[in-house]
Amino acid sequence: MPMKLYFNPQSRAVIAKWMLDECGAKYDLVHVDLQKREHKSPEFLAINPAGKLPALVDGEARLFENAAICLYLGDKFPEARLAPKPDAPERGRYLSLVVYSTSQLEPSMGDFLMNLETPPQRGWTDFTSALNAVERELGNGPWLFGDWFTAADVMIGSMFIWARIQGHRSGRPSIDAYVDRLLQRPKGLRPS
Ligand SMILES: N[C@@H](CCC(=O)N[C@@H](CS)C(=O)NCC(=O)O)C(=O)O
């Protein structure tokens, strides 16, 4: 039975869809109407108790949070080569970057775009420090693991594509060029 992605094009579910497409996965999209608040229905809350998109159902497995979905799919589709194997030397850095995208980069970017301060007690970093970290990890690229495109690029890259869609460029030449490259991927996210 194909996987089901609970989806709305105006939501972060586009990130999980990008990952599914990079994996070459077969899946069905289940459109969730946010205006009708279908994401708060008891049926959907049984899949994602947080009532947010995306969510993925794969047989008996249910997943929510893009980072978890990307990590799951990266391991499920080894032939797509989007994830270092559990015993590979790159694995630790890979896991760290995927988690960093959602735990540090995304909230710091949100603060920045909303003109909010980021006090250290918040548990995430300020946006300048996040840019420094990504710049350092990206190095000369083209991807976070050199020539190897992974799910970490889907997660970290999505945050910058989203900012680009909001009309924001990082002002860091290497990161802005990275976003340009990500936008050229045949199966990638497109600003709409
Ligand atoms: N960290 C979550 C964020 C999920 C999220 O915030 N989804 C938004 C759409 S962009 C949502 O469903 N919002 C509807 C609501 O909260 O009512 C992830 O990456 O999966």
Coordinates of N, CA and C and ligand atoms in Angstrom, one line a residue:
M1 N 0.9 -1.2 0.0 CA 0.0 0.0 0.0 C 0.9 1.3 0.0
P2 N 0.6 2.2 -0.9 CA 1.5 3.4 -0.9 C 1.4 4.2 0.4
M3 N 2.5 4.9 0.7 CA 2.5 5.8 1.8 C 1.5 6.9 1.6
K4 N 1.0 7.5 2.7 CA 0.1 8.7 2.5 C 0.7 9.9 3.2
L5 N 0.8 11.0 2.4 CA 1.3 12.2 3.0 C 0.1 13.2 3.1
Y6 N -0.1 13.6 4.4 CA -1.1 14.6 4.7 C -0.6 15.9 4.3
F7 N -1.2 16.6 3.4 CA -0.6 17.7 2.7 C -1.5 18.9 2.4
N8 N -0.8 20.0 2.4 CA -1.5 21.2 1.9 C -0.3 22.0 1.2
P9 N -0.5 22.5 0.0 CA 0.7 23.2 -0.6 C 1.1 24.5 0.1
Q10 N 0.2 25.1 0.9 CA 0.6 26.3 1.6 C 1.1 25.9 3.0
S11 N 1.8 24.8 3.1 CA 2.3 24.4 4.5 C 3.7 23.8 4.4
R12 N 4.3 23.5 5.5 CA 5.6 22.9 5.6 C 5.6 21.5 5.0
A13 N 4.4 21.0 4.7 CA 4.3 19.6 4.1 C 5.0 19.6 2.8
V14 N 5.3 20.7 2.2 CA 6.1 20.7 0.9 C 7.5 20.1 1.1
I15 N 8.0 20.2 2.4 CA 9.3 19.7 2.7 C 9.3 18.2 2.6
A16 N 8.3 17.6 3.3 CA 8.2 16.1 3.2 C 8.0 15.6 1.8
K17 N 7.2 16.4 1.1 CA 6.9 16.0 -0.3 C 8.2 16.1 -1.2
W18 N 9.0 17.1 -0.9 CA 10.3 17.2 -1.6 C 11.2 15.9 -1.3
M19 N 11.2 15.6 -0.1 CA 12.0 14.4 0.3 C 11.5 13.1 -0.3
L20 N 10.1 12.9 -0.3 CA 9.5 11.8 -1.0 C 9.9 11.7 -2.4
D21 N 9.9 12.9 -3.1 CA 10.3 12.9 -4.5 C 11.7 12.6 -4.7
E22 N 12.6 13.2 -3.9 CA 14.0 12.8 -4.0 C 14.3 11.4 -3.8
C23 N 13.5 10.7 -3.0 CA 13.6 9.3 -2.7 C 13.1 8.4 -3.9
G24 N 12.3 9.1 -4.7 CA 11.6 8.3 -5.8 C 10.5 7.4 -5.2
A25 N 9.9 7.8 -4.1 CA 8.9 7.0 -3.4 C 7.6 7.1 -4.1
K26 N 6.8 6.0 -4.0 CA 5.4 6.1 -4.4 C 4.6 6.5 -3.2
Y27 N 3.7 7.4 -3.4 CA 2.9 7.9 -2.3 C 1.6 8.5 -2.8
D28 N 0.6 8.6 -1.9 CA -0.6 9.3 -2.2 C -0.6 10.6 -1.4
L29 N -1.1 11.7 -2.0 CA -1.3 12.9 -1.2 C -2.7 12.9 -0.7
V30 N -2.8 13.2 0.6 CA -4.2 13.4 1.2 C -4.3 14.9 1.5
H31 N -5.1 15.6 0.7 CA -5.2 17.0 0.9 C -6.0 17.4 2.2
V32 N -5.3 18.2 3.0 CA -5.9 18.7 4.3 C -6.3 20.1 4.1
D33 N -7.6 20.4 4.3 CA -8.1 21.8 4.1 C -7.9 22.5 5.5
L34 N -6.9 23.5 5.4 CA -6.6 24.2 6.7 C -7.7 25.2 7.1
Q35 N -8.4 25.8 6.0 CA -9.5 26.7 6.3 C -10.6 26.0 7.0
K36 N -10.9 24.8 6.6 CA -11.9 24.0 7.3 C -11.4 23.3 8.6
R37 N -10.2 23.6 8.9 CA -9.6 23.0 10.1 C -9.6 21.5 10.2
E38 N -9.4 20.9 9.0 CA -9.4 19.4 9.0 C -8.2 18.9 9.8
H39 N -7.2 19.7 10.0 CA -6.0 19.3 10.7 C -6.2 19.2 12.2
K40 N -7.4 19.7 12.7 CA -7.7 19.6 14.1 C -8.8 18.6 14.3
S41 N -9.2 17.8 13.3 CA -10.3 16.8 13.4 C -9.7 15.6 14.2
P42 N -10.6 14.9 14.9 CA -10.2 13.7 15.7 C -9.4 12.7 14.9
E43 N -9.8 12.5 13.6 CA -9.1 11.6 12.7 C -7.7 12.0 12.5
F44 N -7.5 13.3 12.2 CA -6.1 13.7 12.0 C -5.3 13.8 13.3
L45 N -5.9 14.2 14.4 CA -5.2 14.2 15.6 C -4.7 12.8 16.1
A46 N -5.4 11.8 15.6 CA -4.9 10.4 15.9 C -3.6 10.1 15.2
I47 N -3.4 10.9 14.1 CA -2.1 10.7 13.3 C -1.1 11.6 13.9
N48 N -1.4 12.9 14.0 CA -0.5 13.9 14.5 C -1.2 14.7 15.7
P49 N -0.9 14.3 16.9 CA -1.6 14.9 18.1 C -1.4 16.4 18.1
A50 N -0.3 16.9 17.4 CA -0.1 18.4 17.4 C -1.0 19.1 16.4
G51 N -1.7 18.4 15.6 CA -2.6 19.0 14.7 C -2.0 19.9 13.6
K52 N -0.8 19.5 13.1 CA -0.1 20.3 12.2 C 0.4 19.4 11.0
L53 N 0.6 20.1 9.9 CA 1.1 19.4 8.7 C 2.6 19.6 8.6
P54 N 3.3 18.6 8.1 CA 2.8 17.3 7.5 C 2.7 16.2 8.5
A55 N 2.1 15.1 8.0 CA 2.1 13.8 8.7 C 2.2 12.8 7.6
L56 N 2.9 11.7 7.9 CA 3.1 10.6 7.0 C 2.6 9.3 7.6
V57 N 1.8 8.5 6.8 CA 1.4 7.2 7.3 C 2.0 6.2 6.3
D58 N 2.7 5.2 6.9 CA 3.3 4.1 6.1 C 2.9 2.8 6.7
G59 N 1.9 2.2 6.2 CA 1.4 1.0 6.8 C 1.0 1.3 8.3
E60 N 1.6 0.5 9.2 CA 1.3 0.7 10.6 C 2.0 1.9 11.2
A61 N 3.0 2.5 10.5 CA 3.8 3.6 11.0 C 3.2 4.9 10.8
R62 N 3.2 5.8 11.8 CA 2.7 7.2 11.6 C 3.8 8.1 12.0
L63 N 4.0 9.1 11.3 CA 5.1 10.1 11.6 C 4.6 11.5 11.5
F64 N 5.1 12.4 12.4 CA 4.9 13.8 12.2 C 6.2 14.5 12.5
E65 N 6.4 15.7 12.1 CA 7.6 16.5 12.2 C 8.4 16.2 10.9
N66 N 8.7 17.2 10.1 CA 9.5 17.0 8.9 C 10.8 16.4 9.2
A67 N 11.5 16.7 10.3 CA 12.8 16.1 10.5 C 12.7 14.6 10.7
A68 N 11.7 14.2 11.4 CA 11.5 12.8 11.6 C 11.1 12.1 10.3
I69 N 10.3 12.7 9.5 CA 9.9 12.1 8.3 C 11.1 12.0 7.3
C70 N 11.9 13.0 7.3 CA 13.1 13.0 6.4 C 14.1 11.9 6.9
L71 N 14.3 11.8 8.2 CA 15.2 10.8 8.7 C 14.7 9.4 8.3
Y72 N 13.4 9.2 8.5 CA 12.7 7.9 8.3 C 12.9 7.5 6.8
L73 N 12.6 8.5 5.9 CA 12.6 8.2 4.5 C 14.0 8.0 4.0
G74 N 15.0 8.7 4.6 CA 16.4 8.5 4.2 C 16.8 7.1 4.4
D75 N 16.4 6.5 5.6 CA 16.7 5.2 5.9 C 15.9 4.1 5.1
K76 N 14.7 4.5 4.8 CA 13.8 3.5 4.2 C 14.2 3.3 2.7
F77 N 14.8 4.4 2.1 CA 15.1 4.3 0.7 C 16.7 4.4 0.5
P78 N 17.4 3.4 1.0 CA 18.9 3.5 0.9 C 19.4 3.6 -0.5
E79 N 18.6 3.1 -1.5 CA 19.0 3.2 -2.9 C 19.1 4.7 -3.4
A80 N 18.3 5.6 -2.7 CA 18.3 7.0 -3.1 C 19.6 7.7 -2.6
R81 N 20.3 7.1 -1.7 CA 21.6 7.6 -1.1 C 21.4 9.0 -0.6
L82 N 20.4 9.2 0.3 CA 20.1 10.5 0.9 C 20.5 10.5 2.4
A83 N 21.0 9.4 2.9 CA 21.3 9.3 4.3 C 22.6 8.4 4.5
P84 N 23.5 8.8 5.3 CA 24.6 7.9 5.6 C 24.1 6.8 6.5
K85 N 24.7 5.6 6.3 CA 24.2 4.4 7.0 C 24.6 4.6 8.5
P86 N 23.8 3.9 9.4 CA 24.0 4.1 10.8 C 25.5 4.0 11.3
D87 N 26.3 3.1 10.6 CA 27.7 3.0 11.1 C 28.7 3.8 10.3
A88 N 28.1 4.7 9.4 CA 29.1 5.5 8.6 C 29.6 6.6 9.4
P89 N 30.8 7.1 9.1 CA 31.4 8.2 9.9 C 30.7 9.5 9.8
E90 N 29.9 9.6 8.7 CA 29.2 10.9 8.4 C 27.9 10.9 9.2
R91 N 27.5 9.7 9.8 CA 26.1 9.6 10.4 C 25.9 10.7 11.5
G92 N 26.8 10.8 12.4 CA 26.6 11.7 13.5 C 26.4 13.1 13.1
R93 N 27.2 13.6 12.2 CA 27.0 15.0 11.7 C 25.7 15.1 10.9
Y94 N 25.4 14.1 10.2 CA 24.1 14.1 9.4 C 22.9 14.2 10.4
L95 N 22.9 13.4 11.4 CA 21.7 13.5 12.4 C 21.7 14.9 13.0
S96 N 22.9 15.4 13.4 CA 23.0 16.7 14.0 C 22.5 17.8 13.2
L97 N 22.8 17.8 11.9 CA 22.4 18.8 11.0 C 20.9 18.8 10.8
V98 N 20.3 17.6 10.7 CA 18.8 17.5 10.5 C 18.1 18.0 11.7
V99 N 18.6 17.7 12.9 CA 18.0 18.2 14.1 C 18.2 19.7 14.2
Y100 N 19.4 20.1 13.9 CA 19.7 21.5 14.0 C 18.8 22.4 13.1
S101 N 18.4 21.9 12.0 CA 17.6 22.6 11.1 C 16.3 23.1 11.7
T102 N 15.7 22.2 12.5 CA 14.4 22.4 13.1 C 14.5 23.0 14.5
S103 N 15.5 22.6 15.2 CA 15.6 23.0 16.6 C 16.3 24.4 16.8
Q104 N 17.2 24.7 15.9 CA 17.9 26.0 16.1 C 17.7 26.9 14.9
L105 N 18.0 26.4 13.7 CA 17.9 27.3 12.5 C 16.5 27.9 12.3
E106 N 15.5 27.0 12.3 CA 14.1 27.5 12.0 C 13.6 28.5 13.0
P107 N 13.7 28.2 14.3 CA 13.3 29.3 15.3 C 14.1 30.6 15.3
S108 N 15.4 30.4 15.0 CA 16.2 31.7 15.0 C 15.8 32.5 13.8
M109 N 15.6 31.8 12.7 CA 15.2 32.5 11.5 C 13.8 33.2 11.7
G110 N 12.9 32.5 12.3 CA 11.6 33.0 12.6 C 11.7 34.3 13.5
D111 N 12.5 34.3 14.5 CA 12.8 35.4 15.3 C 13.3 36.6 14.5
F112 N 14.2 36.3 13.6 CA 14.9 37.3 12.8 C 13.8 37.9 11.8
L113 N 13.0 37.1 11.2 CA 12.1 37.6 10.2 C 10.9 38.4 10.9
M114 N 10.7 38.0 12.1 CA 9.6 38.7 12.9 C 10.2 39.9 13.7
N115 N 11.5 40.1 13.5 CA 12.1 41.2 14.3 C 12.1 41.0 15.8
L116 N 12.2 39.8 16.2 CA 12.2 39.5 17.7 C 13.6 39.3 18.1
E117 N 13.9 39.6 19.4 CA 15.2 39.3 20.0 C 15.2 37.8 20.3
T118 N 16.4 37.2 20.3 CA 16.5 35.8 20.7 C 17.4 35.7 22.0
P119 N 16.7 35.8 23.2 CA 17.5 35.7 24.4 C 18.0 34.3 24.6
P120 N 19.2 34.1 25.2 CA 19.8 32.7 25.2 C 19.0 31.7 26.0
Q121 N 18.1 32.2 26.9 CA 17.3 31.3 27.6 C 16.2 30.6 26.8
R122 N 16.0 31.0 25.5 CA 15.0 30.4 24.7 C 15.4 29.0 24.3
G123 N 16.7 28.7 24.3 CA 17.1 27.3 24.0 C 17.4 27.2 22.5
W124 N 17.4 28.3 21.8 CA 17.9 28.2 20.4 C 18.8 29.5 20.2
T125 N 19.5 29.4 19.1 CA 20.5 30.4 18.9 C 20.0 31.6 18.2
D126 N 20.8 32.7 18.1 CA 20.3 33.9 17.3 C 20.7 33.6 15.9
F127 N 20.1 34.4 15.0 CA 20.1 34.0 13.6 C 21.6 34.2 13.0
T128 N 22.3 35.2 13.5 CA 23.7 35.5 13.0 C 24.5 34.2 13.3
S129 N 24.4 33.7 14.5 CA 25.2 32.5 14.9 C 24.7 31.3 14.1
A130 N 23.4 31.2 13.8 CA 23.0 30.1 12.9 C 23.6 30.2 11.5
L131 N 23.6 31.4 11.0 CA 24.2 31.6 9.7 C 25.7 31.2 9.7
N132 N 26.4 31.6 10.8 CA 27.8 31.3 10.9 C 28.0 29.8 10.9
A133 N 27.1 29.1 11.7 CA 27.2 27.6 11.7 C 26.9 27.0 10.4
V134 N 25.9 27.4 9.7 CA 25.6 26.8 8.4 C 26.7 27.1 7.4
E135 N 27.2 28.3 7.4 CA 28.3 28.7 6.5 C 29.5 27.8 6.7
R136 N 29.8 27.6 8.0 CA 31.0 26.7 8.3 C 30.7 25.3 7.9
E137 N 29.5 24.8 8.1 CA 29.2 23.4 7.8 C 29.2 23.2 6.3
L138 N 28.7 24.2 5.6 CA 28.6 24.1 4.1 C 30.0 24.1 3.4
G139 N 30.9 24.9 4.0 CA 32.2 25.0 3.4 C 32.1 25.4 1.9
N140 N 32.8 24.7 1.1 CA 32.8 25.0 -0.4 C 31.7 24.3 -1.1
G141 N 30.9 23.5 -0.3 CA 29.7 22.8 -0.9 C 30.2 21.8 -2.0
P142 N 29.4 21.5 -3.0 CA 28.1 22.2 -3.2 C 27.0 21.9 -2.2
W143 N 27.1 20.8 -1.5 CA 26.1 20.4 -0.5 C 26.8 20.3 0.8
L144 N 26.0 20.0 1.8 CA 26.5 19.9 3.2 C 27.5 18.8 3.4
F145 N 27.4 17.8 2.5 CA 28.4 16.7 2.6 C 29.2 16.7 1.2
G146 N 29.7 17.9 0.9 CA 30.5 18.0 -0.4 C 29.6 17.7 -1.6
D147 N 30.1 16.7 -2.4 CA 29.3 16.3 -3.6 C 28.1 15.5 -3.3
W148 N 27.9 15.1 -2.1 CA 26.8 14.2 -1.7 C 25.6 15.0 -1.2
F149 N 24.5 15.0 -1.9 CA 23.3 15.6 -1.5 C 22.5 14.6 -0.6
T150 N 22.1 15.1 0.6 CA 21.5 14.3 1.6 C 20.2 14.9 2.1
A151 N 19.5 14.2 2.9 CA 18.3 14.7 3.6 C 18.6 16.0 4.4
A152 N 19.8 16.1 4.9 CA 20.2 17.3 5.6 C 20.1 18.5 4.8
D153 N 20.4 18.4 3.5 CA 20.2 19.5 2.5 C 18.7 19.8 2.4
V154 N 17.9 18.8 2.4 CA 16.4 19.0 2.2 C 16.0 19.9 3.4
M155 N 16.4 19.5 4.6 CA 15.9 20.2 5.8 C 16.5 21.6 6.0
I156 N 17.9 21.6 5.9 CA 18.5 23.0 6.1 C 18.1 23.8 4.9
G157 N 18.2 23.3 3.7 CA 17.9 24.0 2.5 C 16.5 24.6 2.5
S158 N 15.5 23.8 3.0 CA 14.1 24.2 3.0 C 13.9 25.5 3.8
M159 N 14.7 25.6 4.9 CA 14.5 26.8 5.7 C 14.9 28.1 4.9
F160 N 16.0 27.9 4.2 CA 16.5 29.1 3.4 C 15.6 29.3 2.2
I161 N 15.1 28.3 1.6 CA 14.2 28.5 0.5 C 12.9 29.2 0.9
W162 N 12.4 28.8 2.1 CA 11.3 29.5 2.7 C 11.6 30.9 2.9
A163 N 12.7 31.2 3.4 CA 13.1 32.7 3.6 C 13.2 33.4 2.3
R164 N 13.7 32.7 1.3 CA 13.8 33.3 -0.1 C 12.4 33.7 -0.6
I165 N 11.5 32.7 -0.3 CA 10.1 33.0 -0.8 C 9.5 34.2 -0.1
Q166 N 10.0 34.4 1.2 CA 9.5 35.6 1.9 C 10.3 36.9 1.4
G167 N 11.2 36.7 0.5 CA 11.9 37.8 -0.1 C 13.2 38.1 0.6
H168 N 13.7 37.1 1.5 CA 14.9 37.4 2.3 C 16.0 36.6 1.7
R169 N 17.2 37.3 1.5 CA 18.4 36.6 1.2 C 19.3 36.7 2.4
S170 N 20.2 35.7 2.6 CA 20.9 35.6 3.9 C 22.0 36.7 3.9
G171 N 22.5 37.1 2.7 CA 23.6 38.1 2.6 C 24.9 37.4 2.8
R172 N 24.9 36.1 2.9 CA 26.1 35.3 2.9 C 26.3 34.6 1.5
P173 N 27.3 35.0 0.8 CA 27.4 34.6 -0.6 C 27.3 33.0 -0.8
S174 N 28.0 32.3 0.2 CA 28.0 30.8 0.0 C 26.6 30.3 0.2
I175 N 25.9 30.8 1.2 CA 24.5 30.3 1.5 C 23.6 30.7 0.4
D176 N 23.7 31.9 -0.1 CA 22.8 32.3 -1.2 C 23.0 31.5 -2.5
A177 N 24.3 31.2 -2.7 CA 24.6 30.3 -3.9 C 24.1 28.9 -3.7
Y178 N 24.1 28.5 -2.5 CA 23.6 27.1 -2.1 C 22.1 27.1 -2.4
V179 N 21.4 28.1 -2.0 CA 19.9 28.2 -2.2 C 19.7 28.2 -3.7
D180 N 20.4 28.9 -4.5 CA 20.3 28.9 -6.0 C 20.4 27.5 -6.5
R181 N 21.4 26.8 -6.0 CA 21.6 25.4 -6.4 C 20.4 24.5 -6.1
L182 N 20.0 24.7 -4.8 CA 18.8 23.9 -4.4 C 17.6 24.1 -5.2
L183 N 17.4 25.4 -5.6 CA 16.2 25.7 -6.4 C 16.3 25.1 -7.8
Q184 N 17.5 24.7 -8.2 CA 17.7 24.1 -9.6 C 17.5 22.6 -9.6
R185 N 17.3 22.0 -8.4 CA 17.2 20.6 -8.4 C 15.9 20.2 -9.1
P186 N 15.9 19.2 -10.0 CA 14.7 18.9 -10.8 C 13.5 18.6 -9.9
K187 N 13.7 17.9 -8.7 CA 12.5 17.5 -7.9 C 12.4 18.5 -6.7
G188 N 13.0 19.6 -6.8 CA 13.1 20.5 -5.6 C 11.9 21.4 -5.4
L189 N 12.0 22.1 -4.3 CA 10.9 23.1 -4.0 C 11.0 24.2 -4.9
R190 N 9.9 24.8 -5.3 CA 9.8 26.0 -6.1 C 9.1 27.1 -5.4
P191 N 9.6 28.3 -5.4 CA 8.9 29.4 -4.9 C 7.6 29.6 -5.7
S192 N 6.4 29.7 -5.1 CA 5.2 29.9 -5.9 C 4.6 31.3 -5.6
Ligands
LIG1 N1 8.1 21.6 13.1 C1 6.9 21.2 12.3 C2 6.1 22.4 11.9 C3 4.7 22.0 11.5 C4 3.9 23.2 11.3 O1 4.0 24.3 12.0 N2 2.9 23.1 10.3 C5 2.0 24.3 10.1 C6 1.9 24.5 8.6 S1 3.3 25.3 7.9 C7 0.6 23.9 10.5 O2 0.2 22.8 10.3 N3 -0.1 24.9 11.0 C8 -1.5 24.8 11.2 C9 -1.9 25.1 12.6 O3 -1.0 25.1 13.5 O4 -3.1 25.4 12.8 C10 7.4 20.4 11.1 O5 8.4 20.7 10.5 O6 6.7 19.4 10.7

